[in-house]
mmCIF file of C-alpha atoms and ligand atoms in Angstrom:
data_model
loop_
_atom_site.group_PDB
_atom_site.id
_atom_site.type_symbol
_atom_site.label_atom_id
_atom_site.label_comp_id
_atom_site.label_asym_id
_atom_site.label_seq_id
_atom_site.Cartn_x
_atom_site.Cartn_y
_atom_site.Cartn_z
ATOM 1 C CA UNK A 58 -28.565 12.626 -40.243
ATOM 2 C CA UNK A 59 -28.087 12.450 -43.925
ATOM 3 C CA UNK A 60 -27.507 16.099 -44.971
ATOM 4 C CA UNK A 61 -29.096 17.031 -47.902
ATOM 5 C CA UNK A 62 -25.910 19.572 -49.493
ATOM 6 C CA UNK A 63 -23.039 20.828 -47.224
ATOM 7 C CA UNK A 64 -21.844 24.212 -47.428
ATOM 8 C CA UNK A 65 -18.044 24.977 -47.850
ATOM 9 C CA UNK A 66 -16.260 27.877 -47.222
ATOM 10 C CA UNK A 67 -13.018 28.821 -45.405
ATOM 11 C CA UNK A 68 -11.707 25.323 -46.523
ATOM 12 C CA UNK A 69 -14.729 23.552 -44.128
ATOM 13 C CA UNK A 70 -17.773 21.512 -44.487
ATOM 14 C CA UNK A 71 -20.821 23.161 -42.895
ATOM 15 C CA UNK A 72 -23.645 21.510 -42.263
ATOM 16 C CA UNK A 73 -26.634 22.408 -44.540
ATOM 17 C CA UNK A 74 -29.681 20.062 -43.191
ATOM 18 C CA UNK A 75 -33.336 20.922 -41.793
ATOM 19 C CA UNK A 76 -31.600 22.358 -38.437
ATOM 20 C CA UNK A 77 -29.339 24.885 -40.561
ATOM 21 C CA UNK A 78 -29.862 28.539 -39.792
ATOM 22 C CA UNK A 79 -32.532 30.654 -41.704
ATOM 23 C CA UNK A 80 -32.971 34.220 -41.780
ATOM 24 C CA UNK A 81 -36.358 33.905 -40.625
ATOM 25 C CA UNK A 82 -34.929 32.672 -37.758
ATOM 26 C CA UNK A 83 -33.557 36.158 -36.835
ATOM 27 C CA UNK A 84 -30.126 34.787 -35.152
ATOM 28 C CA UNK A 85 -27.875 37.604 -34.510
ATOM 29 C CA UNK A 86 -24.381 38.125 -33.193
ATOM 30 C CA UNK A 87 -22.380 40.792 -32.537
ATOM 31 C CA UNK A 88 -19.226 41.680 -33.863
ATOM 32 C CA UNK A 89 -17.331 41.064 -30.492
ATOM 33 C CA UNK A 90 -18.511 37.670 -30.414
ATOM 34 C CA UNK A 91 -17.071 35.858 -33.149
ATOM 35 C CA UNK A 92 -14.509 38.616 -33.724
ATOM 36 C CA UNK A 93 -13.408 37.628 -30.066
ATOM 37 C CA UNK A 94 -9.390 37.107 -30.034
ATOM 38 C CA UNK A 95 -9.240 34.502 -27.420
ATOM 39 C CA UNK A 96 -6.996 36.906 -25.033
ATOM 40 C CA UNK A 97 -8.138 35.789 -21.614
ATOM 41 C CA UNK A 98 -6.740 37.514 -17.777
ATOM 42 C CA UNK A 99 -4.064 35.030 -18.151
ATOM 43 C CA UNK A 100 -3.146 34.885 -21.598
ATOM 44 C CA UNK A 101 -2.394 36.998 -24.961
ATOM 45 C CA UNK A 102 -4.879 36.600 -27.872
ATOM 46 C CA UNK A 103 -5.003 33.662 -29.854
ATOM 47 C CA UNK A 104 -6.452 34.393 -33.013
ATOM 48 C CA UNK A 105 -6.423 37.427 -35.337
ATOM 49 C CA UNK A 106 -8.804 39.829 -35.652
ATOM 50 C CA UNK A 107 -11.257 39.537 -38.258
ATOM 51 C CA UNK A 108 -12.659 42.301 -39.965
ATOM 52 C CA UNK A 109 -16.231 43.562 -39.481
ATOM 53 C CA UNK A 110 -17.066 43.068 -43.338
ATOM 54 C CA UNK A 111 -15.521 39.149 -43.150
ATOM 55 C CA UNK A 112 -17.753 39.032 -40.366
ATOM 56 C CA UNK A 113 -20.598 39.935 -41.994
ATOM 57 C CA UNK A 114 -20.002 37.936 -44.933
ATOM 58 C CA UNK A 115 -19.117 34.577 -43.291
ATOM 59 C CA UNK A 116 -21.829 35.066 -40.387
ATOM 60 C CA UNK A 117 -24.652 35.584 -43.348
ATOM 61 C CA UNK A 118 -23.647 32.538 -45.197
ATOM 62 C CA UNK A 119 -24.274 30.718 -42.156
ATOM 63 C CA UNK A 120 -27.485 31.878 -42.408
ATOM 64 C CA UNK A 121 -27.556 34.322 -39.765
ATOM 65 C CA UNK A 122 -29.688 37.414 -39.843
ATOM 66 C CA UNK A 123 -28.097 40.315 -37.855
ATOM 67 C CA UNK A 124 -24.990 41.738 -36.773
ATOM 68 C CA UNK A 125 -24.989 43.442 -33.273
ATOM 69 C CA UNK A 126 -21.868 46.072 -32.345
ATOM 70 C CA UNK A 127 -20.198 48.236 -29.571
ATOM 71 C CA UNK A 128 -19.385 51.476 -30.829
ATOM 72 C CA UNK A 129 -15.644 50.811 -31.293
ATOM 73 C CA UNK A 130 -16.317 46.872 -32.398
ATOM 74 C CA UNK A 131 -16.847 49.136 -35.839
ATOM 75 C CA UNK A 132 -14.974 52.723 -35.141
ATOM 76 C CA UNK A 133 -11.926 52.774 -32.927
ATOM 77 C CA UNK A 134 -12.563 55.552 -29.914
ATOM 78 C CA UNK A 135 -9.711 57.805 -31.651
ATOM 79 C CA UNK A 136 -11.109 57.803 -35.212
ATOM 80 C CA UNK A 137 -11.377 61.135 -36.927
ATOM 81 C CA UNK A 138 -14.815 62.249 -38.369
ATOM 82 C CA UNK A 139 -13.316 61.405 -41.902
ATOM 83 C CA UNK A 140 -12.264 57.636 -41.030
ATOM 84 C CA UNK A 141 -15.539 57.439 -38.829
ATOM 85 C CA UNK A 142 -17.836 57.929 -41.936
ATOM 86 C CA UNK A 143 -15.643 55.934 -44.680
ATOM 87 C CA UNK A 144 -15.774 52.509 -41.750
ATOM 88 C CA UNK A 145 -19.558 53.326 -41.537
ATOM 89 C CA UNK A 146 -19.570 53.176 -45.464
ATOM 90 C CA UNK A 147 -18.121 50.467 -46.093
ATOM 91 C CA UNK A 148 -19.763 48.446 -43.327
ATOM 92 C CA UNK A 149 -23.284 49.832 -44.237
ATOM 93 C CA UNK A 150 -22.034 47.953 -48.350
ATOM 94 C CA UNK A 151 -21.039 45.065 -46.670
ATOM 95 C CA UNK A 152 -24.751 44.871 -44.583
ATOM 96 C CA UNK A 153 -26.663 45.404 -48.346
ATOM 97 C CA UNK A 154 -24.023 43.111 -49.841
ATOM 98 C CA UNK A 155 -24.535 40.261 -47.120
ATOM 99 C CA UNK A 156 -28.517 41.129 -46.532
ATOM 100 C CA UNK A 157 -27.438 41.303 -42.842
ATOM 101 C CA UNK A 158 -29.122 43.809 -40.547
ATOM 102 C CA UNK A 159 -28.204 45.928 -37.392
ATOM 103 C CA UNK A 160 -30.857 44.930 -34.566
ATOM 104 C CA UNK A 161 -29.143 45.942 -31.633
ATOM 105 C CA UNK A 162 -26.582 48.415 -30.870
ATOM 106 C CA UNK A 163 -24.575 49.472 -27.372
ATOM 107 C CA UNK A 164 -21.702 51.277 -26.077
ATOM 108 C CA UNK A 165 -18.277 50.491 -24.832
ATOM 109 C CA UNK A 166 -18.212 52.333 -21.810
ATOM 110 C CA UNK A 167 -15.746 49.505 -20.229
ATOM 111 C CA UNK A 168 -12.593 49.062 -21.606
ATOM 112 C CA UNK A 169 -11.041 52.549 -21.581
ATOM 113 C CA UNK A 170 -9.054 53.533 -18.645
ATOM 114 C CA UNK A 171 -11.207 56.710 -18.148
ATOM 115 C CA UNK A 172 -14.207 54.236 -17.366
ATOM 116 C CA UNK A 173 -12.229 52.130 -14.554
ATOM 117 C CA UNK A 174 -14.795 53.617 -11.870
ATOM 118 C CA UNK A 175 -17.625 53.504 -14.252
ATOM 119 C CA UNK A 176 -19.719 56.129 -16.787
ATOM 120 C CA UNK A 177 -23.037 56.586 -15.644
ATOM 121 C CA UNK A 178 -22.073 55.695 -11.914
ATOM 122 C CA UNK A 179 -18.544 57.178 -11.589
ATOM 123 C CA UNK A 180 -17.810 59.659 -8.629
ATOM 124 C CA UNK A 181 -16.545 62.123 -11.386
ATOM 125 C CA UNK A 182 -18.942 64.313 -12.989
ATOM 126 C CA UNK A 183 -16.648 65.265 -16.010
ATOM 127 C CA UNK A 184 -16.648 61.203 -16.419
ATOM 128 C CA UNK A 185 -20.156 60.861 -16.116
ATOM 129 C CA UNK A 186 -20.395 63.642 -19.219
ATOM 130 C CA UNK A 187 -17.625 62.464 -21.345
ATOM 131 C CA UNK A 188 -19.873 58.812 -20.540
ATOM 132 C CA UNK A 189 -23.011 60.470 -21.956
ATOM 133 C CA UNK A 190 -21.397 61.834 -24.934
ATOM 134 C CA UNK A 191 -19.619 58.529 -26.180
ATOM 135 C CA UNK A 192 -23.320 56.916 -25.466
ATOM 136 C CA UNK A 193 -24.993 59.791 -27.020
ATOM 137 C CA UNK A 194 -22.559 59.292 -30.736
ATOM 138 C CA UNK A 195 -23.141 55.538 -30.245
ATOM 139 C CA UNK A 196 -27.132 56.002 -30.151
ATOM 140 C CA UNK A 197 -25.987 58.346 -33.649
ATOM 141 C CA UNK A 198 -23.962 55.485 -34.865
ATOM 142 C CA UNK A 199 -26.586 52.600 -33.947
ATOM 143 C CA UNK A 200 -29.641 54.760 -35.525
ATOM 144 C CA UNK A 201 -27.323 55.390 -38.740
ATOM 145 C CA UNK A 202 -26.993 51.852 -39.239
ATOM 146 C CA UNK A 203 -30.885 51.056 -38.563
ATOM 147 C CA UNK A 204 -30.472 49.209 -34.528
ATOM 148 C CA UNK A 205 -33.874 50.018 -32.866
ATOM 149 C CA UNK A 206 -32.740 48.021 -29.484
ATOM 150 C CA UNK A 207 -30.133 49.988 -27.381
ATOM 151 C CA UNK A 208 -28.569 47.678 -24.921
ATOM 152 C CA UNK A 209 -26.944 49.316 -21.542
ATOM 153 C CA UNK A 210 -24.677 46.704 -20.130
ATOM 154 C CA UNK A 211 -23.015 48.628 -16.810
ATOM 155 C CA UNK A 212 -19.703 46.305 -17.017
ATOM 156 C CA UNK A 213 -18.046 49.127 -14.988
ATOM 157 C CA UNK A 214 -20.658 50.099 -12.875
ATOM 158 C CA UNK A 215 -19.722 48.393 -9.652
ATOM 159 C CA UNK A 216 -17.654 48.672 -6.781
ATOM 160 C CA UNK A 217 -14.544 47.003 -5.383
ATOM 161 C CA UNK A 218 -14.311 49.528 -2.173
ATOM 162 C CA UNK A 219 -17.728 49.801 -1.525
ATOM 163 C CA UNK A 220 -16.930 53.031 1.002
ATOM 164 C CA UNK A 221 -15.761 54.686 -2.063
ATOM 165 C CA UNK A 222 -19.115 55.588 -3.051
ATOM 166 C CA UNK A 223 -22.931 55.736 -1.846
ATOM 167 C CA UNK A 224 -24.805 53.042 -3.637
ATOM 168 C CA UNK A 225 -27.932 54.783 -3.398
ATOM 169 C CA UNK A 226 -26.049 57.502 -5.009
ATOM 170 C CA UNK A 227 -24.789 55.426 -7.807
ATOM 171 C CA UNK A 228 -28.571 54.396 -8.551
ATOM 172 C CA UNK A 229 -29.872 58.282 -8.982
ATOM 173 C CA UNK A 230 -26.915 58.711 -11.441
ATOM 174 C CA UNK A 231 -27.467 55.261 -13.287
ATOM 175 C CA UNK A 232 -31.345 57.048 -13.498
ATOM 176 C CA UNK A 233 -30.625 60.296 -14.550
ATOM 177 C CA UNK A 234 -28.266 59.042 -17.454
ATOM 178 C CA UNK A 235 -30.852 56.696 -18.568
ATOM 179 C CA UNK A 236 -33.611 59.555 -18.577
ATOM 180 C CA UNK A 237 -31.338 61.820 -20.052
ATOM 181 C CA UNK A 238 -30.711 59.590 -22.947
ATOM 182 C CA UNK A 239 -34.356 58.073 -23.284
ATOM 183 C CA UNK A 240 -34.881 62.084 -23.999
ATOM 184 C CA UNK A 241 -31.857 62.310 -26.275
ATOM 185 C CA UNK A 242 -33.483 59.412 -28.688
ATOM 186 C CA UNK A 243 -36.540 60.985 -28.428
ATOM 187 C CA UNK A 244 -35.744 64.374 -29.257
ATOM 188 C CA UNK A 245 -33.693 62.929 -32.268
ATOM 189 C CA UNK A 246 -36.696 60.893 -33.353
ATOM 190 C CA UNK A 247 -34.990 57.374 -33.642
ATOM 191 C CA UNK A 248 -37.611 55.268 -32.626
ATOM 192 C CA UNK A 249 -35.464 53.095 -30.552
ATOM 193 C CA UNK A 250 -35.732 51.089 -27.061
ATOM 194 C CA UNK A 251 -33.605 51.039 -24.480
ATOM 195 C CA UNK A 252 -32.835 47.036 -23.090
ATOM 196 C CA UNK A 253 -30.830 46.828 -19.848
ATOM 197 C CA UNK A 254 -28.442 43.695 -19.365
ATOM 198 C CA UNK A 255 -27.939 42.915 -15.717
ATOM 199 C CA UNK A 256 -24.734 40.619 -14.678
ATOM 200 C CA UNK A 257 -23.764 40.203 -10.920
ATOM 201 C CA UNK A 258 -20.031 40.608 -11.057
ATOM 202 C CA UNK A 259 -17.221 41.042 -13.368
ATOM 203 C CA UNK A 260 -15.010 43.221 -14.215
ATOM 204 C CA UNK A 261 -16.140 44.948 -11.049
ATOM 205 C CA UNK A 262 -16.374 42.763 -7.437
ATOM 206 C CA UNK A 263 -19.671 43.507 -7.570
ATOM 207 C CA UNK A 264 -21.975 45.271 -9.983
ATOM 208 C CA UNK A 265 -25.406 47.641 -10.022
ATOM 209 C CA UNK A 266 -28.409 45.711 -10.917
ATOM 210 C CA UNK A 267 -27.081 42.699 -10.647
ATOM 211 C CA UNK A 268 -30.172 40.492 -12.265
ATOM 212 C CA UNK A 269 -32.702 40.877 -14.636
ATOM 213 C CA UNK A 270 -34.853 40.849 -11.933
ATOM 214 C CA UNK A 271 -33.454 44.240 -10.091
ATOM 215 C CA UNK A 272 -33.712 46.157 -13.564
ATOM 216 C CA UNK A 273 -37.235 45.195 -14.015
ATOM 217 C CA UNK A 274 -37.917 46.841 -10.378
ATOM 218 C CA UNK A 275 -35.484 49.657 -11.923
ATOM 219 C CA UNK A 276 -37.443 50.362 -14.982
ATOM 220 C CA UNK A 277 -40.350 51.114 -12.992
ATOM 221 C CA UNK A 278 -38.839 54.161 -11.515
ATOM 222 C CA UNK A 279 -37.698 56.002 -14.933
ATOM 223 C CA UNK A 280 -39.242 59.229 -16.169
ATOM 224 C CA UNK A 281 -40.381 56.731 -19.346
ATOM 225 C CA UNK A 282 -40.782 53.375 -17.998
ATOM 226 C CA UNK A 283 -42.290 52.016 -21.679
ATOM 227 C CA UNK A 284 -39.177 53.107 -23.632
ATOM 228 C CA UNK A 285 -36.608 50.606 -21.217
ATOM 229 C CA UNK A 286 -37.181 46.902 -21.376
ATOM 230 C CA UNK A 287 -34.289 44.081 -19.922
ATOM 231 C CA UNK A 288 -32.089 42.056 -22.039
ATOM 232 C CA UNK A 289 -31.390 39.213 -20.183
ATOM 233 C CA UNK A 290 -28.010 36.847 -20.405
ATOM 234 C CA UNK A 291 -28.091 33.516 -20.163
ATOM 235 C CA UNK A 292 -24.535 33.234 -18.497
ATOM 236 C CA UNK A 293 -24.924 36.473 -16.168
ATOM 237 C CA UNK A 294 -28.259 35.045 -14.668
ATOM 238 C CA UNK A 295 -26.095 31.814 -14.153
ATOM 239 C CA UNK A 296 -23.471 33.124 -12.096
ATOM 240 C CA UNK A 297 -26.221 34.701 -9.666
ATOM 241 C CA UNK A 298 -27.041 31.202 -9.641
ATOM 242 C CA UNK A 299 -30.706 31.572 -10.848
ATOM 243 C CA UNK A 300 -33.285 30.119 -13.204
ATOM 244 C CA UNK A 301 -32.797 31.728 -16.044
ATOM 245 C CA UNK A 302 -35.899 30.927 -17.709
ATOM 246 C CA UNK A 303 -38.140 32.188 -14.865
ATOM 247 C CA UNK A 304 -36.562 35.460 -15.193
ATOM 248 C CA UNK A 305 -37.124 35.448 -19.058
ATOM 249 C CA UNK A 306 -41.008 34.597 -18.142
ATOM 250 C CA UNK A 307 -41.276 37.117 -15.682
ATOM 251 C CA UNK A 308 -39.483 39.940 -18.376
ATOM 252 C CA UNK A 309 -42.111 38.501 -21.092
ATOM 253 C CA UNK A 310 -45.304 38.563 -18.721
ATOM 254 C CA UNK A 311 -44.155 42.212 -18.029
ATOM 255 C CA UNK A 312 -43.929 43.157 -21.560
ATOM 256 C CA UNK A 313 -40.243 43.798 -20.849
ATOM 257 C CA UNK A 314 -38.351 40.971 -23.166
ATOM 258 C CA UNK A 315 -36.953 43.479 -25.653
ATOM 259 C CA UNK A 316 -33.746 41.324 -26.375
ATOM 260 C CA UNK A 317 -32.109 38.165 -25.016
ATOM 261 C CA UNK A 318 -28.466 37.029 -25.234
ATOM 262 C CA UNK A 319 -28.095 33.628 -25.635
ATOM 263 C CA UNK A 320 -24.991 31.356 -24.500
ATOM 264 C CA UNK A 321 -24.235 29.113 -21.675
ATOM 265 C CA UNK A 322 -22.359 29.055 -18.209
ATOM 266 C CA UNK A 323 -21.728 26.326 -15.874
ATOM 267 C CA UNK A 324 -22.981 27.955 -12.334
ATOM 268 C CA UNK A 325 -20.235 29.459 -10.188
ATOM 269 C CA UNK A 326 -18.034 30.204 -12.452
ATOM 270 C CA UNK A 327 -16.814 33.250 -14.174
ATOM 271 C CA UNK A 328 -18.723 34.852 -17.354
ATOM 272 C CA UNK A 329 -18.099 31.807 -19.876
ATOM 273 C CA UNK A 330 -20.191 33.097 -22.550
ATOM 274 C CA UNK A 331 -20.110 29.190 -24.283
ATOM 275 C CA UNK A 332 -21.765 28.160 -27.210
ATOM 276 C CA UNK A 333 -25.699 28.354 -26.735
ATOM 277 C CA UNK A 334 -26.743 25.299 -25.308
ATOM 278 C CA UNK A 335 -23.272 23.308 -24.606
ATOM 279 C CA UNK A 336 -23.047 23.477 -21.231
ATOM 280 C CA UNK A 337 -27.097 22.543 -19.801
ATOM 281 C CA UNK A 338 -29.314 21.282 -22.471
ATOM 282 C CA UNK A 339 -32.322 21.257 -20.246
ATOM 283 C CA UNK A 340 -32.269 24.582 -19.302
ATOM 284 C CA UNK A 341 -31.693 25.284 -22.957
ATOM 285 C CA UNK A 342 -34.648 23.541 -23.772
ATOM 286 C CA UNK A 343 -36.968 24.731 -20.989
ATOM 287 C CA UNK A 344 -35.788 28.366 -22.531
ATOM 288 C CA UNK A 345 -36.098 27.480 -26.056
ATOM 289 C CA UNK A 346 -39.858 26.038 -25.161
ATOM 290 C CA UNK A 347 -40.720 29.528 -23.154
ATOM 291 C CA UNK A 348 -39.619 31.469 -26.054
ATOM 292 C CA UNK A 349 -41.406 29.271 -28.934
ATOM 293 C CA UNK A 350 -44.526 28.649 -26.702
ATOM 294 C CA UNK A 351 -45.378 32.303 -25.913
ATOM 295 C CA UNK A 352 -44.322 33.543 -29.393
ATOM 296 C CA UNK A 353 -40.997 35.882 -28.624
ATOM 297 C CA UNK A 354 -40.279 37.376 -31.834
ATOM 298 C CA UNK A 355 -37.371 39.424 -31.107
ATOM 299 C CA UNK A 356 -34.057 38.838 -31.957
ATOM 300 C CA UNK A 357 -32.285 36.054 -30.823
ATOM 301 C CA UNK A 358 -28.534 36.871 -29.818
ATOM 302 C CA UNK A 359 -25.463 34.667 -29.499
ATOM 303 C CA UNK A 360 -23.865 36.746 -27.249
ATOM 304 C CA UNK A 361 -20.784 34.349 -26.463
ATOM 305 C CA UNK A 362 -17.228 33.532 -28.391
ATOM 306 C CA UNK A 363 -14.864 30.439 -29.094
ATOM 307 C CA UNK A 364 -12.889 28.571 -26.907
ATOM 308 C CA UNK A 365 -9.274 30.156 -26.805
ATOM 309 C CA UNK A 366 -8.094 26.647 -28.075
ATOM 310 C CA UNK A 367 -9.823 27.692 -31.724
ATOM 311 C CA UNK A 368 -8.681 29.268 -35.001
ATOM 312 C CA UNK A 369 -11.325 31.259 -37.104
ATOM 313 C CA UNK A 370 -12.241 28.212 -38.604
ATOM 314 C CA UNK A 371 -12.917 27.120 -35.547
ATOM 315 C CA UNK A 372 -15.160 30.182 -34.667
ATOM 316 C CA UNK A 373 -17.235 29.786 -37.597
ATOM 317 C CA UNK A 374 -17.934 26.153 -36.327
ATOM 318 C CA UNK A 375 -18.970 27.716 -33.033
ATOM 319 C CA UNK A 376 -21.312 30.402 -34.869
ATOM 320 C CA UNK A 377 -22.927 27.840 -36.850
ATOM 321 C CA UNK A 378 -23.397 25.423 -33.256
ATOM 322 C CA UNK A 379 -24.967 28.156 -31.340
ATOM 323 C CA UNK A 380 -27.633 28.213 -34.203
ATOM 324 C CA UNK A 381 -28.191 24.676 -34.941
ATOM 325 C CA UNK A 382 -28.365 24.016 -31.342
ATOM 326 C CA UNK A 383 -31.467 26.447 -30.978
ATOM 327 C CA UNK A 384 -33.428 24.960 -34.107
ATOM 328 C CA UNK A 385 -32.523 21.432 -32.743
ATOM 329 C CA UNK A 386 -33.861 22.290 -29.401
ATOM 330 C CA UNK A 387 -36.896 23.976 -31.525
ATOM 331 C CA UNK A 388 -37.511 20.644 -32.806
ATOM 332 C CA UNK A 389 -37.154 18.922 -29.593
ATOM 333 C CA UNK A 390 -40.268 21.219 -28.345
ATOM 334 C CA UNK A 391 -42.368 20.250 -31.357
ATOM 335 C CA UNK A 392 -41.752 16.379 -30.363
ATOM 336 C CA UNK A 393 -42.783 17.216 -26.345
ATOM 337 C CA UNK A 394 -45.519 19.115 -27.467
ATOM 338 C CA UNK A 395 -46.900 15.871 -29.893
ATOM 339 C CA UNK A 396 -45.965 13.472 -27.344
ATOM 340 C CA UNK A 397 -49.138 11.477 -26.282
ATOM 341 C CA UNK A 398 -47.983 10.581 -22.874
ATOM 342 C CA UNK A 399 -46.089 13.903 -21.980
ATOM 343 C CA UNK A 400 -49.179 15.569 -23.108
ATOM 344 C CA UNK A 401 -51.534 12.967 -21.111
ATOM 345 C CA UNK A 402 -50.001 14.141 -18.147
ATOM 346 C CA UNK A 403 -50.183 17.399 -18.467
ATOM 347 C CA UNK A 404 -53.673 17.272 -19.113
ATOM 348 C CA UNK A 405 -54.404 15.594 -15.854
ATOM 349 C CA UNK A 406 -52.319 18.382 -14.035
ATOM 350 C CA UNK A 407 -54.162 21.737 -15.861
ATOM 351 C CA UNK A 408 -57.271 19.936 -15.328
ATOM 352 C CA UNK A 409 -57.248 19.190 -11.793
ATOM 353 C CA UNK A 410 -60.732 20.258 -9.491
ATOM 354 C CA UNK A 411 -61.934 22.828 -12.093
ATOM 355 C CA UNK A 412 -64.649 23.945 -9.502
ATOM 356 C CA UNK A 413 -62.422 25.353 -7.488
ATOM 357 C CA UNK A 414 -61.307 28.129 -10.214
ATOM 358 C CA UNK A 415 -64.517 30.195 -8.979
ATOM 359 C CA UNK A 416 -63.015 31.119 -5.686
ATOM 360 C CA UNK A 417 -60.100 32.347 -7.147
ATOM 361 C CA UNK A 418 -59.025 35.713 -9.734
ATOM 362 C CA UNK A 419 -60.307 38.865 -9.218
ATOM 363 C CA UNK A 420 -61.464 39.386 -5.191
ATOM 364 C CA UNK A 421 -64.884 40.134 -4.213
ATOM 365 C CA UNK A 422 -66.700 40.484 -0.662
ATOM 366 C CA UNK A 423 -69.102 37.522 -1.941
ATOM 367 C CA UNK A 424 -66.529 35.006 -2.819
ATOM 368 C CA UNK A 425 -63.853 35.937 0.376
ATOM 369 C CA UNK A 426 -67.436 35.015 2.179
ATOM 370 C CA UNK A 427 -67.871 31.916 0.492
ATOM 371 C CA UNK A 428 -64.248 31.000 0.701
ATOM 372 C CA UNK A 429 -63.923 31.340 4.224
ATOM 373 C CA UNK A 430 -66.874 29.328 4.767
ATOM 374 C CA UNK A 431 -65.367 25.948 2.744
ATOM 375 C CA UNK A 432 -64.164 23.139 5.054
ATOM 376 C CA UNK A 433 -60.606 21.466 3.286
ATOM 377 C CA UNK A 434 -59.678 17.978 4.247
ATOM 378 C CA UNK A 435 -55.561 19.071 3.580
ATOM 379 C CA UNK A 436 -54.839 15.692 4.451
ATOM 380 C CA UNK A 437 -56.671 14.155 1.664
ATOM 381 C CA UNK A 438 -55.230 16.512 -0.748
ATOM 382 C CA UNK A 439 -51.750 15.712 0.187
ATOM 383 C CA UNK A 440 -52.391 12.335 -0.258
ATOM 384 C CA UNK A 441 -51.827 11.669 -4.204
ATOM 385 C CA UNK A 442 -48.627 11.895 -5.741
ATOM 386 C CA UNK A 443 -48.269 14.335 -8.687
ATOM 387 C CA UNK A 444 -46.262 12.001 -11.315
ATOM 388 C CA UNK A 445 -43.510 14.446 -11.728
ATOM 389 C CA UNK A 446 -40.876 12.013 -11.703
ATOM 390 C CA UNK A 447 -42.660 10.252 -14.944
ATOM 391 C CA UNK A 448 -42.859 13.620 -16.320
ATOM 392 C CA UNK A 449 -39.404 14.510 -15.978
ATOM 393 C CA UNK A 450 -38.233 10.985 -17.018
ATOM 394 C CA UNK A 451 -40.208 11.582 -20.483
ATOM 395 C CA UNK A 452 -38.429 14.849 -20.935
ATOM 396 C CA UNK A 453 -35.067 13.489 -19.893
ATOM 397 C CA UNK A 454 -35.825 10.325 -22.716
ATOM 398 C CA UNK A 455 -37.105 12.805 -25.081
ATOM 399 C CA UNK A 456 -33.921 14.872 -24.775
ATOM 400 C CA UNK A 457 -31.481 11.802 -24.349
ATOM 401 C CA UNK A 458 -33.042 10.792 -28.397
ATOM 402 C CA UNK A 459 -35.365 7.670 -27.218
ATOM 403 C CA UNK A 460 -38.548 9.011 -27.460
HETATM 404 C C1 DIG B 1440 -21.393 41.345 -22.002
HETATM 405 O O1 DIG B 1440 -22.393 40.720 -21.779
HETATM 406 C C2 DIG B 1440 -22.567 42.735 -22.877
HETATM 407 C C3 DIG B 1440 -21.488 43.682 -23.409
HETATM 408 O O2 DIG B 1440 -20.851 42.690 -24.545
HETATM 409 C C4 DIG B 1440 -22.844 44.499 -24.151
HETATM 410 O O3 DIG B 1440 -22.527 45.520 -23.945
HETATM 411 C C5 DIG B 1440 -23.895 43.175 -24.156
HETATM 412 C C6 DIG B 1440 -24.535 43.490 -24.882
HETATM 413 O O4 DIG B 1440 -25.044 41.660 -25.495
HETATM 414 N N1 DIG B 1440 -23.540 41.778 -24.039
HETATM 415 MN MN1 MN B 1441 -21.274 37.390 -20.759
HETATM 416 MN MN1 MN B 1442 -24.407 40.577 -23.015
#
């Protein structure tokens, strides 16, 4: 690939070609993603923290559009009101200077030990009350920065000792918390929507609402379900052993895909939050194909971080890689849609037995009686192969770059 020109900063060369991120791609990163300092449960940090204003500048130079944050990614939990306001002023200036927006905000209700047994679902009403206070203040911060999507990831909402908490009571407490905050946002006229993010485990042994499907069911039990959607994350659904783009399809189909956390993850592992598309190219292709074909126009947030092995330059290559891979896969989707052999097979699949469509769809007594009279030759129907091997091989060859 001959690059039109190179983007040079931080002493590094970044690729500036047809796949480089542009603002209209609506790629976003959380402060905590490129700001990840490489600490893990078995090792100390390998990187120094990057100041939020520098994150804003460099992500913008790489073509990113938005920056997301937990309250304490920007404002220390013990900041004074004066200190908080100065930090917010400086951050707002950096956003303006570098043409970046804050599409989404969220609260850190998982780091401080006070949340060791959860926020919303804690057995201690004092902790639940503090959690509501912290989230309201964080929502205020998000609103001040222009965020229109507010994410809830219940990092500590779960259990190790399952007899210590009634799981039904835990669900009721979570619902009370979300209902309360929906009313708060309406009261404040912030015009925000909520996006609930599932994860099956880690840091808790088992987390409540472990998958996006659990949240889709939960949302319908809320006082104000229209205001609440989901924020599925690749890594979290993979941790649960699920097909990610199927879950996203269900969220899209029900109008509940309010946000999405893109990264990558090997099945059966802890939450790896790898660079988007770096592990499972085929799943990433299927996801990009779904989002592009269904015209998802929300933020594309990379909730991921660089390998612990990297220095800051590696962090920027990580960020560049997330966005480039999305755009490269978008190009692969275009090739798939234009490939005559692939499209020929798909047309054949779509065009089977059109005369039977009239028996499907909405019920009527007349249709049911007519359908019950039909004699189906099911052995004859099962004889012809479906040609999926050829189709899947064509996809493989397209992904491997020989089509
Ligand atoms: C982790 O996957 C979670 C938290 O980082 C945050 O609350 C949420 C926002 O995308 N993702
Ligand atoms: Mn994750
Ligand atoms: Mn996430």
